[in-house]
Coordinates of C-alpha atoms and ligand atoms in Angstrom, one line a residue:
X1 CA 0.8 26.1 -3.7
X2 CA 4.0 27.7 -5.0
X3 CA 6.6 25.0 -4.5
X4 CA 7.5 22.9 -7.5
X5 CA 6.3 19.4 -7.0
X6 CA 7.4 16.1 -8.6
X7 CA 4.3 14.1 -9.6
X8 CA 5.2 10.7 -10.9
X9 CA 2.8 8.1 -11.9
X10 CA 3.6 4.4 -11.5
X11 CA 1.6 2.3 -14.0
X12 CA 2.6 -1.0 -12.3
X13 CA 1.4 -3.9 -14.6
X14 CA -1.5 -1.9 -16.0
X15 CA -2.6 -0.2 -19.3
X16 CA -2.2 -1.5 -22.8
X17 CA -1.4 0.0 -26.2
X18 CA -5.0 1.1 -26.8
X19 CA -5.2 3.0 -23.5
X20 CA -1.7 4.4 -23.6
X21 CA -2.1 6.2 -26.9
X22 CA -4.8 8.7 -25.8
X23 CA -3.3 8.9 -22.3
X24 CA 0.0 10.2 -23.6
X25 CA -1.7 12.8 -25.8
X26 CA -3.4 14.1 -22.7
X27 CA -0.3 13.8 -20.6
X28 CA 1.7 16.0 -23.0
X29 CA -0.8 18.8 -22.6
X30 CA -0.9 18.5 -18.9
X31 CA 2.9 18.3 -18.4
X32 CA 3.6 21.1 -20.8
X33 CA 1.1 23.4 -18.9
X34 CA 2.4 23.1 -15.4
X35 CA 5.5 24.2 -13.5
X36 CA 5.4 20.9 -11.6
X37 CA 7.7 18.0 -12.9
X38 CA 5.3 15.4 -14.2
X39 CA 6.3 11.9 -15.2
X40 CA 5.2 8.3 -15.6
X41 CA 6.9 4.9 -15.0
X42 CA 5.7 2.4 -17.5
X43 CA 6.1 -1.3 -18.2
X44 CA 9.2 -1.9 -20.3
X45 CA 7.4 -3.0 -23.5
X46 CA 5.9 0.5 -23.9
X47 CA 9.2 2.3 -23.6
X48 CA 9.9 2.6 -27.3
X49 CA 6.4 4.1 -27.9
X50 CA 6.5 6.3 -24.9
X51 CA 10.0 7.7 -25.6
X52 CA 9.0 8.5 -29.2
X53 CA 5.7 10.1 -28.2
X54 CA 7.1 12.2 -25.4
X55 CA 10.4 13.2 -27.0
X56 CA 9.3 16.9 -27.4
X57 CA 7.3 17.1 -24.2
X58 CA 8.3 18.2 -20.7
X59 CA 6.8 15.0 -19.4
X60 CA 9.4 12.7 -17.9
X61 CA 9.2 9.0 -18.3
X62 CA 10.8 5.9 -16.9
X63 CA 10.4 2.3 -15.8
X64 CA 9.7 0.4 -12.6
X65 CA 12.9 -1.7 -12.2
X66 CA 16.4 -2.3 -13.6
X67 CA 19.2 -4.8 -13.2
X68 CA 22.4 -3.6 -11.5
X69 CA 24.7 -5.5 -13.9
X70 CA 25.7 -4.1 -17.3
X71 CA 24.9 -7.3 -19.3
X72 CA 25.1 -11.0 -19.1
X73 CA 23.1 -14.2 -18.4
X74 CA 20.2 -12.6 -16.5
X75 CA 17.2 -14.0 -18.2
X76 CA 14.3 -11.6 -18.2
X77 CA 16.2 -8.6 -16.9
X78 CA 16.9 -5.1 -18.4
X79 CA 20.1 -3.1 -18.1
X80 CA 20.7 0.6 -17.7
X81 CA 22.2 0.9 -21.2
X82 CA 19.1 -0.7 -22.7
X83 CA 17.0 2.0 -20.9
X84 CA 19.3 4.7 -22.2
X85 CA 18.7 3.5 -25.7
X86 CA 15.2 5.0 -25.2
X87 CA 16.5 8.2 -23.4
X88 CA 14.9 7.0 -20.2
X89 CA 15.2 9.3 -17.2
X90 CA 13.5 7.7 -14.2
X91 CA 13.8 4.2 -12.7
X92 CA 11.8 3.1 -9.7
X93 CA 14.1 1.2 -7.3
X94 CA 13.1 -0.9 -4.3
X95 CA 9.3 -0.6 -4.7
X96 CA 7.7 -2.5 -1.8
X97 CA 6.0 -4.9 -4.4
X98 CA 9.4 -5.8 -5.7
X99 CA 10.8 -6.2 -2.2
X100 CA 7.8 -8.4 -1.2
X101 CA 7.2 -10.5 -4.3
X102 CA 10.7 -10.7 -5.9
X103 CA 12.9 -10.7 -2.8
X104 CA 14.6 -7.4 -3.7
X105 CA 17.1 -6.8 -0.8
X106 CA 18.5 -3.7 0.6
X107 CA 21.9 -4.7 -1.0
X108 CA 20.3 -5.0 -4.5
X109 CA 18.6 -1.7 -4.0
X110 CA 22.0 -0.1 -3.2
X111 CA 23.6 -1.7 -6.2
X112 CA 20.8 -0.5 -8.5
X113 CA 21.0 3.0 -7.1
X114 CA 24.7 3.1 -7.8
X115 CA 24.2 1.8 -11.3
X116 CA 21.6 4.5 -12.0
X117 CA 23.9 7.2 -10.8
X118 CA 26.8 5.9 -12.8
X119 CA 24.7 5.9 -16.0
X120 CA 23.0 9.2 -15.4
X121 CA 19.5 7.7 -14.7
X122 CA 17.4 9.1 -11.8
X123 CA 16.5 6.5 -9.3
X124 CA 13.3 6.8 -7.4
X125 CA 14.2 5.0 -4.3
X126 CA 11.2 3.6 -2.4
X127 CA 11.2 2.9 1.3
X128 CA 8.5 2.4 3.9
X129 CA 7.2 0.2 6.7
X130 CA 4.6 -2.5 6.8
X131 CA 1.6 -2.4 9.0
X132 CA 3.2 -4.5 11.7
X133 CA 6.1 -2.1 12.0
X134 CA 3.8 0.9 12.1
X135 CA 1.6 -0.7 14.8
X136 CA 4.6 -1.9 16.8
X137 CA 6.1 1.6 16.7
X138 CA 9.4 0.3 15.1
X139 CA 8.8 2.0 11.7
X140 CA 11.5 4.6 12.2
X141 CA 14.1 1.9 12.6
X142 CA 12.9 0.4 9.4
X143 CA 13.0 3.7 7.6
X144 CA 16.5 4.3 8.9
X145 CA 17.7 0.8 7.8
X146 CA 16.2 1.1 4.3
X147 CA 17.4 4.7 3.6
X148 CA 20.9 4.1 5.0
X149 CA 21.3 0.8 3.1
X150 CA 20.2 2.4 -0.2
X151 CA 22.8 5.1 0.3
X152 CA 25.8 2.9 1.3
X153 CA 28.9 4.1 -0.5
X154 CA 27.1 7.0 -2.2
X155 CA 28.8 10.4 -2.3
X156 CA 27.2 13.6 -1.1
X157 CA 27.2 15.2 -4.6
X158 CA 24.9 12.4 -5.9
X159 CA 22.1 13.1 -3.4
X160 CA 20.6 15.8 -5.6
X161 CA 20.4 13.2 -8.4
X162 CA 18.2 10.8 -6.4
X163 CA 14.4 11.0 -5.8
X164 CA 13.3 9.3 -2.6
X165 CA 9.7 8.0 -2.1
X166 CA 8.3 7.3 1.3
X167 CA 5.6 4.6 0.7
X168 CA 4.1 3.0 3.8
X169 CA 3.2 -0.5 2.6
X170 CA -0.1 -0.4 4.4
X171 CA -1.2 2.6 2.3
X172 CA -0.2 1.2 -1.1
X173 CA -3.2 0.3 -3.3
X174 CA -5.3 -0.2 -0.1
X175 CA -7.2 3.1 -0.3
X176 CA -5.8 3.8 3.2
X177 CA -3.7 6.9 3.2
X178 CA -1.2 8.0 5.8
X179 CA -2.5 11.2 7.3
X180 CA -0.6 14.3 6.2
X181 CA 1.0 14.5 9.7
X182 CA 2.1 10.9 9.6
X183 CA 3.6 11.4 6.1
X184 CA 5.3 14.6 7.1
X185 CA 6.7 13.1 10.2
X186 CA 8.2 10.1 8.4
X187 CA 9.6 12.1 5.5
X188 CA 11.1 14.7 7.9
X189 CA 12.7 11.9 9.8
X190 CA 14.1 10.3 6.6
X191 CA 15.5 13.6 5.5
X192 CA 17.1 14.0 8.9
X193 CA 18.8 10.6 8.4
X194 CA 20.3 12.0 5.2
X195 CA 21.4 15.2 6.9
X196 CA 23.0 13.3 9.7
X197 CA 25.0 11.3 7.2
X198 CA 26.0 14.1 4.8
X199 CA 25.7 17.3 6.8
X200 CA 22.9 19.8 7.6
X201 CA 23.2 21.7 4.3
X202 CA 22.2 18.7 2.2
X203 CA 18.8 18.8 0.4
X204 CA 17.0 15.7 -0.6
X205 CA 13.9 15.3 -2.8
X206 CA 11.3 13.1 -1.1
X207 CA 7.9 12.1 -2.3
X208 CA 4.9 10.5 -0.6
X209 CA 3.3 7.5 -2.1
X210 CA 0.3 5.4 -0.9
X211 CA -3.3 5.9 -2.1
X212 CA -2.6 9.5 -3.1
X213 CA -5.7 10.8 -4.9
X214 CA -7.4 14.1 -5.8
X215 CA -9.3 14.2 -2.5
X216 CA -6.2 14.0 -0.3
X217 CA -3.4 15.4 -2.6
X218 CA -3.7 19.0 -1.5
X219 CA -3.3 18.3 2.2
X220 CA -0.4 15.9 1.7
X221 CA 1.5 17.9 -0.9
X222 CA 1.3 21.1 1.1
X223 CA 3.3 19.7 3.9
X224 CA 6.7 21.3 4.1
X225 CA 8.9 18.2 3.8
X226 CA 6.9 16.6 1.0
X227 CA 8.3 17.4 -2.4
X228 CA 5.7 15.5 -4.5
X229 CA 3.9 12.2 -4.9
X230 CA 4.5 8.8 -6.4
X231 CA 1.0 7.8 -7.6
X232 CA -0.2 4.4 -8.5
X233 CA -3.9 3.8 -8.9
X234 CA -4.8 7.4 -9.4
X235 CA -2.4 8.0 -12.2
X236 CA -4.2 5.5 -14.4
X237 CA -7.1 7.7 -15.0
X238 CA -5.9 10.9 -16.6
X239 CA -8.8 12.9 -15.1
X240 CA -7.5 12.0 -11.6
X241 CA -3.9 12.4 -12.4
X242 CA -4.6 15.8 -14.0
X243 CA -6.6 16.9 -11.0
X244 CA -3.7 16.1 -8.7
X245 CA -1.2 18.0 -10.9
X246 CA -3.5 21.0 -11.5
X247 CA -4.1 21.5 -7.8
Ligands
LIG301 C1 2.8 3.0 -5.9 O1 2.6 2.1 -6.7 O2 3.9 3.4 -5.7 C2 1.6 3.6 -5.2 C3 1.8 4.5 -4.3 O3 0.4 3.0 -5.4 P1 -1.1 3.6 -5.0 O4 -1.1 5.1 -5.3 O5 -2.1 2.8 -5.8 O6 -1.2 3.3 -3.5

């Protein structure tokens, strides 16, 4: 495969200090020996260690959420400036688990995307339908709503600074993957929403996420509209993550 891919791991609430240490040593070797862009999004508490360890590596790193305000009485939250203290690059925004368990709304996603762009952070904007919407055949409306809402008020020149991730909820952590044709079709459609809004010339980076693993990575990642993967479970074992990256 000769296209450059973005292969970003999402640790979710997994790993600990003992497992992260050897993991980062392996990650540095893997990321420095590929032309693909490789990154991980870690729990906040590991950010100081991750930023120090990866500072001379090509591996990108980031976190899984961020508040849209600069500072204030928001107990338990983390601001963009705090992330920048550790030279953070990536921030996952609007992951389905945050939408589902923490009531993250389309409006909050939009405000977070705007804050990331203002601060020079790269948002990884997640969108994707639930099983009911897939089965009812209304998933394209959902994709249109989530993508359009995330981009409300965002200028054309910022699109290149955003990474999108199509993550059908029914495929996340379930072992059930979208077929490569389903993923290609949804991502092609999402890209066309962006082209309709900003003009045909616009290029957007769009990843697939949802039970991506070594056995299905090649087929999904070779699809023309898919620019890489957001990888949950399979990024936790370096052997699996490396196999996805190497292939
Ligand atoms: C994710 O967390 O974004 C994800 C895609 O998880 P998994 O690969 O485990 O389905």
